[in-house]
């Protein structure tokens, strides 16, 4: 090719790019889309996401504002990055924004057709939420199942106690995960899935993480519908593999239960009752996919939060000391910490809130979708746009939080006293709020406080070969935000 031809090709490509960019500019102006960075032809702003999209988009929001639009391939995405705008999405316009954008990976095993997480707000979704609320998360159900959680926490205490005797380091996230796993599997179907420090627990952790990562990872097939069937990153295949393992196990559990009804008091028993009373209302597929939702959503969210809390406490020894004193004072008085004692432990509550503020495990919640065009702050959020609420950014917004990047639980006893994570205070909404608020919040609330009280109240912790400030704080982005390097620490019994 001679120099003239190649120059002509370069100039033509540059001209086409300028045309596409200026059409993007014109489209933004004429459609009143919220501002945002200009994207490249075809791929749009995909490269702006980076490996930690919550951080990249928080940075972009500082330039473009708390309502910002992006084009991810062919998908218009609007990102809300402040407490005020989160309130507009999740309270004022909740009805218009409470559907989901369905990731193509969730079509694995037809999960999107049965799952509470992906169903639109409608009759079937309401029915599933009602069943969970009545039979699992109501105060009376949770009080009745406290004994089960006490038993699992004792196993955690025994396991950490053994590590004290041998001087072995504990993988804190793994130990918390095994506890959550056993608690969930015992409440759902009276089976214990995990053993501490074992291959079976690690395998389960890989499966749960595999599901979370497959659904949460940016997927080209979602941005370019023509790629849906090609599954270029093999994400759909991955989800079929991981979710398939769990669904096959749930199938076996249901079959076994059908042979011996009435002996156990768990969720499967309730679900089979509902199925047998009126199969059309709750099919066997509904049961399996509901178990999958609860099992996956309830395990690594809770254990991930506990691991972040322990990481921050080990990095901040005076805060660890303060928390331990509070818990030990109560143990000296009452002999133990019950779930009803959480209200007597203000510093423990403050530590949990501060962990949710800095490390919300679902930094964008679970993406929502606009049901119709909605006007917000003078911009139009178009019908079918993907909606991301960046709660990670709100949690670090310096106009709401003093020294926003520092771990300071005391703020919740002083200037931010009264701020809670139950959905009323939009600067702290790790569980979301409105119609789609996490239904497992009441259970997670008890589990996180109790696991943390066990780790801190009964043991002292030190690092094996590094200073607290050297702990790796990098995050791994999936549907949930986990530590890249697991926290390993050596316990001593108190
Ligand atoms: C949804 C957070 C524990 C079950 C969600 C959402 C968030 C969240 C942010 C999405 C809200 C939205 O889209 O607006 C958390 C956190 C947890 C936790 C931070 C623990 C620290 C649990 C537990 C369970 C659970 C223990 C059940 C056992 C679910 C389900 C949904 C959900 C089924 C989907 C609800 C729907 O779409 O209607 N959670 N969660 N979560 N969570 Fe949780």
Coordinates of C-alpha atoms and ligand atoms in Angstrom, one line a residue:
X1 CA 0.0 0.0 0.0
X2 CA 1.5 3.4 -0.9
X3 CA 1.7 6.3 1.5
X4 CA -1.2 8.2 -0.2
X5 CA -3.6 5.2 0.1
X6 CA -2.7 4.6 3.7
X7 CA -3.1 8.3 4.6
X8 CA -6.5 8.3 2.9
X9 CA -7.6 5.3 5.0
X10 CA -6.4 6.9 8.2
X11 CA -8.1 10.2 7.4
X12 CA -11.4 8.4 6.5
X13 CA -11.3 6.4 9.7
X14 CA -10.7 9.6 11.7
X15 CA -13.6 11.3 9.9
X16 CA -16.0 8.4 10.6
X17 CA -15.0 8.5 14.3
X18 CA -15.5 12.3 14.5
X19 CA -19.0 11.8 12.9
X20 CA -19.9 9.1 15.3
X21 CA -18.7 11.2 18.3
X22 CA -20.5 14.3 17.1
X23 CA -23.7 12.3 16.6
X24 CA -23.3 11.0 20.2
X25 CA -22.9 14.7 21.2
X26 CA -26.0 15.7 19.2
X27 CA -27.9 12.7 20.6
X28 CA -27.1 13.8 24.1
X29 CA -28.1 17.4 23.5
X30 CA -31.4 16.6 21.7
X31 CA -32.5 13.8 24.0
X32 CA -31.7 15.7 27.2
X33 CA -29.7 12.7 28.4
X34 CA -27.7 13.4 31.6
X35 CA -24.1 14.4 30.9
X36 CA -21.3 11.9 30.7
X37 CA -18.0 11.1 29.0
X38 CA -18.0 10.7 25.2
X39 CA -17.5 7.1 24.2
X40 CA -15.7 5.4 21.4
X41 CA -17.7 4.2 18.3
X42 CA -19.5 0.9 18.9
X43 CA -18.1 0.1 22.3
X44 CA -19.1 3.4 23.8
X45 CA -17.8 3.9 27.4
X46 CA -17.0 0.2 28.1
X47 CA -13.3 1.1 28.6
X48 CA -14.3 3.7 31.2
X49 CA -15.4 0.9 33.6
X50 CA -11.9 -0.5 34.3
X51 CA -11.4 -3.4 36.7
X52 CA -13.2 -1.7 39.6
X53 CA -16.2 0.0 37.9
X54 CA -17.6 1.4 41.3
X55 CA -14.3 3.4 41.7
X56 CA -14.0 4.4 38.0
X57 CA -17.6 5.7 37.9
X58 CA -17.3 7.5 41.2
X59 CA -14.3 9.3 39.8
X60 CA -16.2 10.2 36.6
X61 CA -19.2 11.4 38.7
X62 CA -16.9 14.0 40.3
X63 CA -16.5 15.5 36.8
X64 CA -20.0 14.9 35.3
X65 CA -22.2 15.1 38.3
X66 CA -24.3 12.7 40.4
X67 CA -26.6 11.9 37.5
X68 CA -24.4 10.7 34.6
X69 CA -25.1 8.8 31.5
X70 CA -22.9 6.3 29.7
X71 CA -23.3 4.1 26.7
X72 CA -22.1 0.6 27.4
X73 CA -22.1 -0.9 23.9
X74 CA -25.7 -0.4 22.9
X75 CA -27.0 -0.1 26.5
X76 CA -27.8 3.4 27.8
X77 CA -26.8 3.4 31.5
X78 CA -27.6 6.1 34.0
X79 CA -25.5 6.2 37.1
X80 CA -26.7 7.9 40.3
X81 CA -23.8 8.7 42.7
X82 CA -25.1 10.8 45.6
X83 CA -27.6 10.3 48.5
X84 CA -30.0 12.9 47.1
X85 CA -30.2 11.2 43.6
X86 CA -30.4 7.7 45.2
X87 CA -33.5 9.1 47.0
X88 CA -35.0 10.2 43.7
X89 CA -34.5 6.7 42.2
X90 CA -35.4 4.5 45.1
X91 CA -38.1 6.6 46.7
X92 CA -39.7 9.2 44.5
X93 CA -39.6 7.2 41.3
X94 CA -39.3 3.7 42.8
X95 CA -42.3 2.5 40.8
X96 CA -40.6 3.4 37.5
X97 CA -37.2 2.0 38.4
X98 CA -38.0 -1.2 40.3
X99 CA -37.6 -3.6 37.3
X100 CA -34.3 -5.2 36.5
X101 CA -32.0 -5.2 33.5
X102 CA -31.6 -8.9 33.0
X103 CA -28.0 -10.1 32.5
X104 CA -27.9 -12.6 29.7
X105 CA -26.0 -14.9 32.0
X106 CA -29.0 -15.2 34.3
X107 CA -30.7 -17.0 31.5
X108 CA -28.6 -20.1 32.4
X109 CA -31.0 -22.9 33.4
X110 CA -33.8 -20.4 32.8
X111 CA -33.1 -18.9 36.2
X112 CA -34.4 -15.5 35.1
X113 CA -37.9 -17.0 34.6
X114 CA -38.2 -18.2 38.2
X115 CA -35.8 -16.0 40.3
X116 CA -37.0 -13.4 42.8
X117 CA -33.9 -11.5 42.0
X118 CA -34.6 -11.1 38.2
X119 CA -38.4 -11.3 38.0
X120 CA -40.1 -7.9 37.4
X121 CA -42.3 -6.5 40.1
X122 CA -45.5 -8.4 39.6
X123 CA -47.7 -11.1 41.1
X124 CA -45.1 -14.0 41.1
X125 CA -42.3 -11.7 42.5
X126 CA -44.7 -10.6 45.3
X127 CA -45.6 -14.1 46.1
X128 CA -42.0 -15.2 46.5
X129 CA -41.2 -12.2 48.7
X130 CA -44.2 -12.9 50.8
X131 CA -43.3 -16.5 51.3
X132 CA -39.7 -15.5 52.4
X133 CA -41.0 -12.8 54.7
X134 CA -43.6 -15.0 56.4
X135 CA -41.5 -18.2 56.7
X136 CA -38.0 -17.0 57.1
X137 CA -37.4 -13.3 57.9
X138 CA -40.2 -12.2 60.1
X139 CA -39.2 -11.4 63.7
X140 CA -41.1 -14.4 65.1
X141 CA -39.4 -16.8 62.6
X142 CA -36.0 -15.3 63.3
X143 CA -36.5 -15.5 67.1
X144 CA -37.6 -19.1 66.7
X145 CA -34.4 -20.0 64.6
X146 CA -31.9 -18.3 67.0
X147 CA -31.0 -21.6 68.5
X148 CA -29.7 -22.8 65.1
X149 CA -27.5 -19.7 64.7
X150 CA -26.2 -20.1 68.3
X151 CA -25.2 -23.7 67.4
X152 CA -23.3 -22.6 64.2
X153 CA -21.6 -19.8 66.1
X154 CA -20.4 -22.3 68.8
X155 CA -18.9 -24.3 66.0
X156 CA -17.1 -21.2 64.7
X157 CA -15.8 -20.6 68.3
X158 CA -14.6 -24.2 68.6
X159 CA -12.8 -24.0 65.2
X160 CA -11.0 -20.7 66.1
X161 CA -10.3 -22.2 69.5
X162 CA -8.5 -25.2 67.9
X163 CA -6.5 -22.8 65.7
X164 CA -5.4 -21.0 68.9
X165 CA -4.0 -24.3 70.3
X166 CA -2.1 -25.2 67.1
X167 CA -1.0 -21.5 66.5
X168 CA -2.5 -21.8 63.0
X169 CA -3.7 -18.7 61.1
X170 CA -7.4 -18.5 60.4
X171 CA -8.6 -17.5 56.9
X172 CA -11.2 -15.2 58.4
X173 CA -13.4 -14.9 55.3
X174 CA -13.4 -18.7 54.8
X175 CA -14.4 -19.3 58.5
X176 CA -17.2 -16.7 58.2
X177 CA -18.3 -18.2 54.9
X178 CA -18.5 -21.7 56.3
X179 CA -20.6 -20.4 59.2
X180 CA -23.0 -18.5 56.8
X181 CA -23.1 -21.5 54.5
X182 CA -24.0 -23.9 57.3
X183 CA -26.5 -21.5 58.7
X184 CA -28.2 -21.1 55.3
X185 CA -28.1 -24.7 54.4
X186 CA -29.5 -25.7 57.9
X187 CA -32.3 -23.1 57.7
X188 CA -33.2 -23.9 54.2
X189 CA -33.0 -27.7 54.2
X190 CA -31.5 -29.0 57.5
X191 CA -28.2 -30.1 55.9
X192 CA -24.7 -28.9 56.8
X193 CA -22.8 -28.2 53.6
X194 CA -19.4 -27.0 54.9
X195 CA -16.6 -28.1 57.2
X196 CA -14.1 -25.5 58.5
X197 CA -10.8 -25.3 56.5
X198 CA -11.9 -28.1 54.2
X199 CA -12.0 -28.8 50.5
X200 CA -15.8 -29.1 50.6
X201 CA -16.2 -25.5 52.0
X202 CA -13.7 -24.1 49.6
X203 CA -15.5 -25.8 46.7
X204 CA -18.8 -24.3 47.8
X205 CA -17.2 -20.9 48.2
X206 CA -15.9 -21.3 44.6
X207 CA -19.4 -22.2 43.4
X208 CA -21.1 -19.3 45.1
X209 CA -18.4 -16.9 44.0
X210 CA -18.6 -18.4 40.5
X211 CA -22.4 -17.6 40.4
X212 CA -21.9 -14.1 41.8
X213 CA -19.0 -13.3 39.5
X214 CA -20.8 -14.6 36.4
X215 CA -23.8 -12.4 37.1
X216 CA -21.8 -9.3 38.1
X217 CA -18.9 -9.3 35.7
X218 CA -19.2 -6.9 32.7
X219 CA -20.4 -9.1 29.9
X220 CA -20.0 -8.1 26.2
X221 CA -23.1 -10.2 25.4
X222 CA -25.2 -7.7 27.6
X223 CA -23.8 -4.7 25.7
X224 CA -24.1 -6.1 22.2
X225 CA -27.3 -8.2 21.8
X226 CA -25.9 -9.8 18.6
X227 CA -23.3 -11.6 20.8
X228 CA -25.9 -13.1 23.1
X229 CA -25.7 -16.5 21.5
X230 CA -22.0 -16.5 21.0
X231 CA -21.3 -16.0 24.8
X232 CA -17.8 -14.6 23.9
X233 CA -16.5 -14.6 27.5
X234 CA -18.1 -17.9 28.2
X235 CA -19.9 -16.3 31.2
X236 CA -23.3 -18.1 30.4
X237 CA -21.4 -21.4 30.3
X238 CA -19.7 -20.7 33.6
X239 CA -23.0 -19.9 35.3
X240 CA -24.6 -23.0 33.8
X241 CA -21.8 -25.0 35.4
X242 CA -21.9 -23.3 38.9
X243 CA -25.6 -22.9 39.3
X244 CA -26.2 -26.3 37.7
X245 CA -24.2 -27.9 40.6
X246 CA -26.4 -26.3 43.2
X247 CA -29.6 -27.0 41.4
X248 CA -28.7 -30.7 41.0
X249 CA -28.0 -30.8 44.8
X250 CA -31.3 -29.1 45.6
X251 CA -33.1 -31.6 43.3
X252 CA -31.7 -34.5 45.4
X253 CA -32.7 -32.8 48.6
X254 CA -36.3 -32.3 47.4
X255 CA -36.5 -36.0 46.3
X256 CA -35.2 -37.2 49.7
X257 CA -37.7 -34.9 51.5
X258 CA -40.6 -36.2 49.4
X259 CA -39.9 -39.6 50.9
X260 CA -39.9 -38.5 54.5
X261 CA -42.3 -35.6 55.1
X262 CA -43.0 -33.8 58.3
X263 CA -39.8 -34.7 60.2
X264 CA -37.9 -31.4 59.7
X265 CA -38.9 -27.8 60.3
X266 CA -37.2 -25.9 57.6
X267 CA -38.0 -23.8 54.5
X268 CA -38.0 -26.8 52.1
X269 CA -40.7 -28.4 54.2
X270 CA -42.8 -25.2 53.9
X271 CA -42.2 -24.9 50.2
X272 CA -43.1 -28.5 49.5
X273 CA -46.3 -28.0 51.5
X274 CA -47.2 -25.0 49.3
X275 CA -46.4 -27.0 46.2
X276 CA -48.5 -29.9 47.2
X277 CA -51.4 -27.7 48.3
X278 CA -51.5 -26.0 44.9
X279 CA -48.7 -27.0 42.6
X280 CA -49.6 -24.4 40.0
X281 CA -48.9 -21.6 42.6
X282 CA -45.4 -22.9 43.4
X283 CA -43.8 -25.3 41.0
X284 CA -40.8 -27.5 41.7
X285 CA -38.8 -25.1 39.5
X286 CA -39.9 -22.2 41.6
X287 CA -38.7 -24.0 44.7
X288 CA -35.2 -24.9 43.3
X289 CA -34.6 -21.4 42.0
X290 CA -35.8 -19.8 45.2
X291 CA -33.4 -21.9 47.2
X292 CA -30.6 -20.9 44.7
X293 CA -31.4 -17.2 45.2
X294 CA -31.4 -17.4 49.0
X295 CA -28.4 -19.7 49.2
X296 CA -26.2 -17.5 47.0
X297 CA -27.5 -14.1 48.1
X298 CA -27.2 -15.0 51.8
X299 CA -23.8 -16.5 52.1
X300 CA -20.9 -14.5 50.7
X301 CA -22.6 -11.1 51.2
X302 CA -22.7 -11.8 54.9
X303 CA -19.2 -13.4 55.2
X304 CA -17.7 -10.7 52.9
X305 CA -19.0 -8.0 55.3
X306 CA -17.6 -9.8 58.3
X307 CA -14.2 -10.2 56.6
X308 CA -14.0 -6.4 55.7
X309 CA -15.0 -5.5 59.3
X310 CA -12.3 -7.7 60.7
X311 CA -9.8 -6.3 58.3
X312 CA -10.5 -2.8 59.3
X313 CA -10.4 -3.7 63.0
X314 CA -7.0 -5.4 62.6
X315 CA -5.7 -2.3 60.8
X316 CA -7.0 -0.2 63.6
X317 CA -6.0 -1.8 66.9
X318 CA -7.4 0.8 69.2
X319 CA -10.9 0.4 67.7
X320 CA -10.5 -3.4 68.0
X321 CA -9.6 -2.9 71.7
X322 CA -12.6 -0.6 72.3
X323 CA -15.0 -3.1 70.7
X324 CA -13.5 -6.1 72.6
X325 CA -13.9 -4.2 75.9
X326 CA -17.6 -3.4 75.1
X327 CA -18.3 -7.1 74.3
X328 CA -16.3 -8.5 77.2
X329 CA -18.1 -6.2 79.7
X330 CA -21.4 -7.7 78.5
X331 CA -20.1 -11.3 78.6
X332 CA -18.9 -10.7 82.2
X333 CA -22.3 -9.5 83.2
X334 CA -24.5 -11.9 81.2
X335 CA -22.2 -14.8 80.4
X336 CA -22.8 -14.6 76.6
X337 CA -24.0 -12.3 73.8
X338 CA -27.5 -13.1 72.6
X339 CA -29.1 -11.6 69.5
X340 CA -31.4 -9.5 71.7
X341 CA -28.2 -8.0 73.3
X342 CA -27.2 -6.2 70.0
X343 CA -29.0 -3.1 71.2
X344 CA -26.8 -3.0 74.3
X345 CA -23.6 -2.9 72.1
X346 CA -23.5 0.6 70.5
X347 CA -19.9 0.4 69.5
X348 CA -20.5 -3.0 67.8
X349 CA -23.4 -1.4 65.9
X350 CA -21.2 1.5 64.9
X351 CA -18.5 -0.8 63.6
X352 CA -21.0 -2.7 61.4
X353 CA -22.4 0.6 60.0
X354 CA -18.9 1.9 59.3
X355 CA -18.1 -1.3 57.5
X356 CA -21.3 -1.1 55.4
X357 CA -20.4 2.5 54.6
X358 CA -16.9 1.8 53.4
X359 CA -17.4 -1.7 52.0
X360 CA -20.9 -2.2 50.7
X361 CA -20.7 -5.7 49.2
X362 CA -23.1 -4.7 46.4
X363 CA -21.6 -1.3 45.3
X364 CA -24.2 -0.7 42.6
X365 CA -27.0 -2.6 44.4
X366 CA -28.4 -5.1 41.8
X367 CA -28.9 -3.0 38.6
X368 CA -32.4 -1.6 38.1
X369 CA -34.1 -0.6 34.8
X370 CA -36.3 2.3 33.8
X371 CA -39.8 1.2 32.9
X372 CA -40.6 4.5 31.1
X373 CA -38.9 7.9 30.4
X374 CA -38.4 9.7 33.7
X375 CA -37.4 13.3 34.1
X376 CA -34.8 13.8 36.9
X377 CA -33.0 17.1 37.7
X378 CA -34.0 18.4 34.2
X379 CA -32.6 15.4 32.3
X380 CA -34.5 12.5 30.8
X381 CA -33.6 9.0 31.9
X382 CA -34.9 7.0 28.9
X383 CA -37.1 4.0 29.0
X384 CA -35.1 0.7 29.3
X385 CA -32.0 2.5 30.5
X386 CA -29.9 0.4 33.0
X387 CA -29.9 2.1 36.4
X388 CA -26.8 1.9 38.6
X389 CA -27.0 3.4 42.1
X390 CA -23.4 3.8 43.2
X391 CA -23.8 3.3 47.0
X392 CA -20.1 2.9 47.3
X393 CA -19.7 6.5 46.1
X394 CA -22.5 7.8 48.4
X395 CA -20.8 6.1 51.3
X396 CA -17.6 8.1 50.6
X397 CA -19.2 11.4 49.7
X398 CA -17.2 14.1 51.5
X399 CA -20.2 16.4 51.7
X400 CA -21.9 13.9 53.9
X401 CA -19.0 12.2 55.7
X402 CA -16.1 13.9 57.5
X403 CA -12.8 12.2 56.6
X404 CA -14.8 10.0 54.3
X405 CA -12.1 7.4 53.5
X406 CA -11.2 6.7 57.1
X407 CA -12.6 3.9 59.3
X408 CA -14.1 5.8 62.2
X409 CA -17.0 4.0 63.8
X410 CA -17.2 6.8 66.4
X411 CA -18.9 9.0 63.7
X412 CA -22.1 6.9 64.3
X413 CA -22.0 7.8 68.0
X414 CA -21.3 11.5 67.4
X415 CA -22.0 13.6 64.3
X416 CA -23.8 10.8 62.4
X417 CA -25.7 9.4 65.4
X418 CA -29.1 8.1 64.3
X419 CA -28.0 7.2 60.7
X420 CA -28.8 3.6 60.0
X421 CA -28.6 1.1 57.1
X422 CA -32.3 -0.1 57.1
X423 CA -33.3 2.0 54.2
X424 CA -34.3 5.4 55.6
X425 CA -31.0 7.2 55.3
X426 CA -29.9 7.5 51.7
X427 CA -26.3 8.1 52.5
X428 CA -26.1 4.5 53.9
X429 CA -28.1 2.0 51.9
X430 CA -26.0 -1.2 51.5
X431 CA -29.2 -3.2 51.3
X432 CA -31.0 -0.8 48.9
X433 CA -34.4 0.5 49.8
X434 CA -37.9 0.7 48.4
X435 CA -39.6 -2.2 46.7
X436 CA -36.4 -4.1 45.9
X437 CA -34.8 -3.7 49.3
X438 CA -32.9 -6.8 50.3
X439 CA -35.5 -9.2 51.9
X440 CA -32.7 -10.9 53.9
X441 CA -31.7 -7.7 55.8
X442 CA -33.2 -8.8 59.2
X443 CA -31.3 -12.1 59.0
X444 CA -28.1 -10.5 57.8
X445 CA -28.3 -7.9 60.5
X446 CA -28.3 -10.6 63.2
X447 CA -25.7 -12.7 61.5
X448 CA -23.1 -10.0 60.9
X449 CA -23.3 -8.6 64.5
X450 CA -23.2 -12.0 66.1
X451 CA -20.3 -13.3 64.0
X452 CA -18.3 -10.2 64.6
X453 CA -19.0 -10.4 68.4
X454 CA -17.7 -14.0 68.3
X455 CA -14.5 -13.2 66.5
X456 CA -13.7 -10.1 68.6
X457 CA -15.2 -11.0 72.0
X458 CA -13.5 -14.3 72.5
X459 CA -10.2 -13.9 70.7
X460 CA -7.2 -11.6 70.2
X461 CA -5.8 -11.4 66.7
X462 CA -2.4 -10.7 65.2
X463 CA -0.9 -10.9 61.7
X464 CA 1.7 -13.5 60.9
X465 CA 4.3 -11.6 58.9
X466 CA 3.2 -8.0 58.2
X467 CA 2.3 -4.8 59.9
X468 CA -1.5 -4.0 60.1
X469 CA -1.0 -1.1 57.6
X470 CA 0.5 -3.5 55.0
X471 CA -2.8 -5.5 54.7
X472 CA -3.8 -5.7 51.0
X473 CA -7.1 -3.7 50.7
X474 CA -7.6 -4.4 47.0
X475 CA -11.2 -5.3 45.9
X476 CA -12.4 -8.0 43.5
X477 CA -15.5 -6.8 41.5
X478 CA -18.3 -9.3 40.8
X479 CA -21.9 -8.8 41.8
X480 CA -20.4 -8.5 45.3
X481 CA -17.1 -6.8 46.3
X482 CA -14.7 -9.1 47.9
X483 CA -11.1 -8.9 49.1
X484 CA -8.5 -9.9 46.5
X485 CA -6.1 -11.3 49.2
X486 CA -8.0 -13.2 51.9
X487 CA -7.4 -12.0 55.5
X488 CA -5.3 -14.5 57.4
X489 CA -4.8 -13.8 61.1
X490 CA -3.6 -15.7 64.2
X491 CA -6.0 -15.9 67.1
X492 CA -5.2 -16.2 70.8
X493 CA -8.0 -17.3 73.2
X494 CA -9.0 -14.7 75.8
Ligands
LIG1 C1 -31.1 -8.2 47.1 C2 -27.5 -6.6 49.9 C3 -27.8 -10.6 52.7 C4 -31.3 -12.2 49.8 C5 -30.1 -7.4 47.7 C6 -29.7 -6.1 47.2 C7 -28.7 -5.7 47.9 C8 -28.5 -6.7 49.0 C9 -28.0 -4.4 47.8 C10 -30.3 -5.4 45.9 C11 -31.2 -4.3 46.3 C12 -31.7 -3.5 45.0 O1 -31.6 -4.0 43.9 O2 -32.1 -2.4 45.2 C13 -27.3 -7.5 50.9 C14 -26.2 -7.4 51.9 C15 -26.3 -8.6 52.7 C16 -27.4 -9.4 52.1 C17 -25.3 -6.2 52.0 C18 -25.5 -9.0 53.9 C19 -24.6 -8.3 54.5 C20 -28.9 -11.3 52.2 C21 -29.4 -12.5 52.8 C22 -30.3 -13.0 52.0 C23 -30.5 -12.1 50.9 C24 -28.9 -13.1 54.2 C25 -31.2 -14.2 52.1 C26 -31.0 -15.2 52.9 C27 -31.5 -11.3 48.8 C28 -32.5 -11.5 47.7 C29 -32.4 -10.3 46.9 C30 -31.5 -9.4 47.6 C31 -33.3 -12.7 47.4 C32 -33.2 -10.0 45.7 C33 -34.5 -9.2 46.1 C34 -35.3 -8.7 44.9 O3 -34.8 -8.5 43.8 O4 -36.5 -8.5 45.0 N1 -29.4 -7.7 48.8 N2 -27.9 -8.7 51.1 N3 -29.6 -11.1 51.0 N4 -30.9 -10.1 48.7 FE1 -29.5 -9.3 49.9

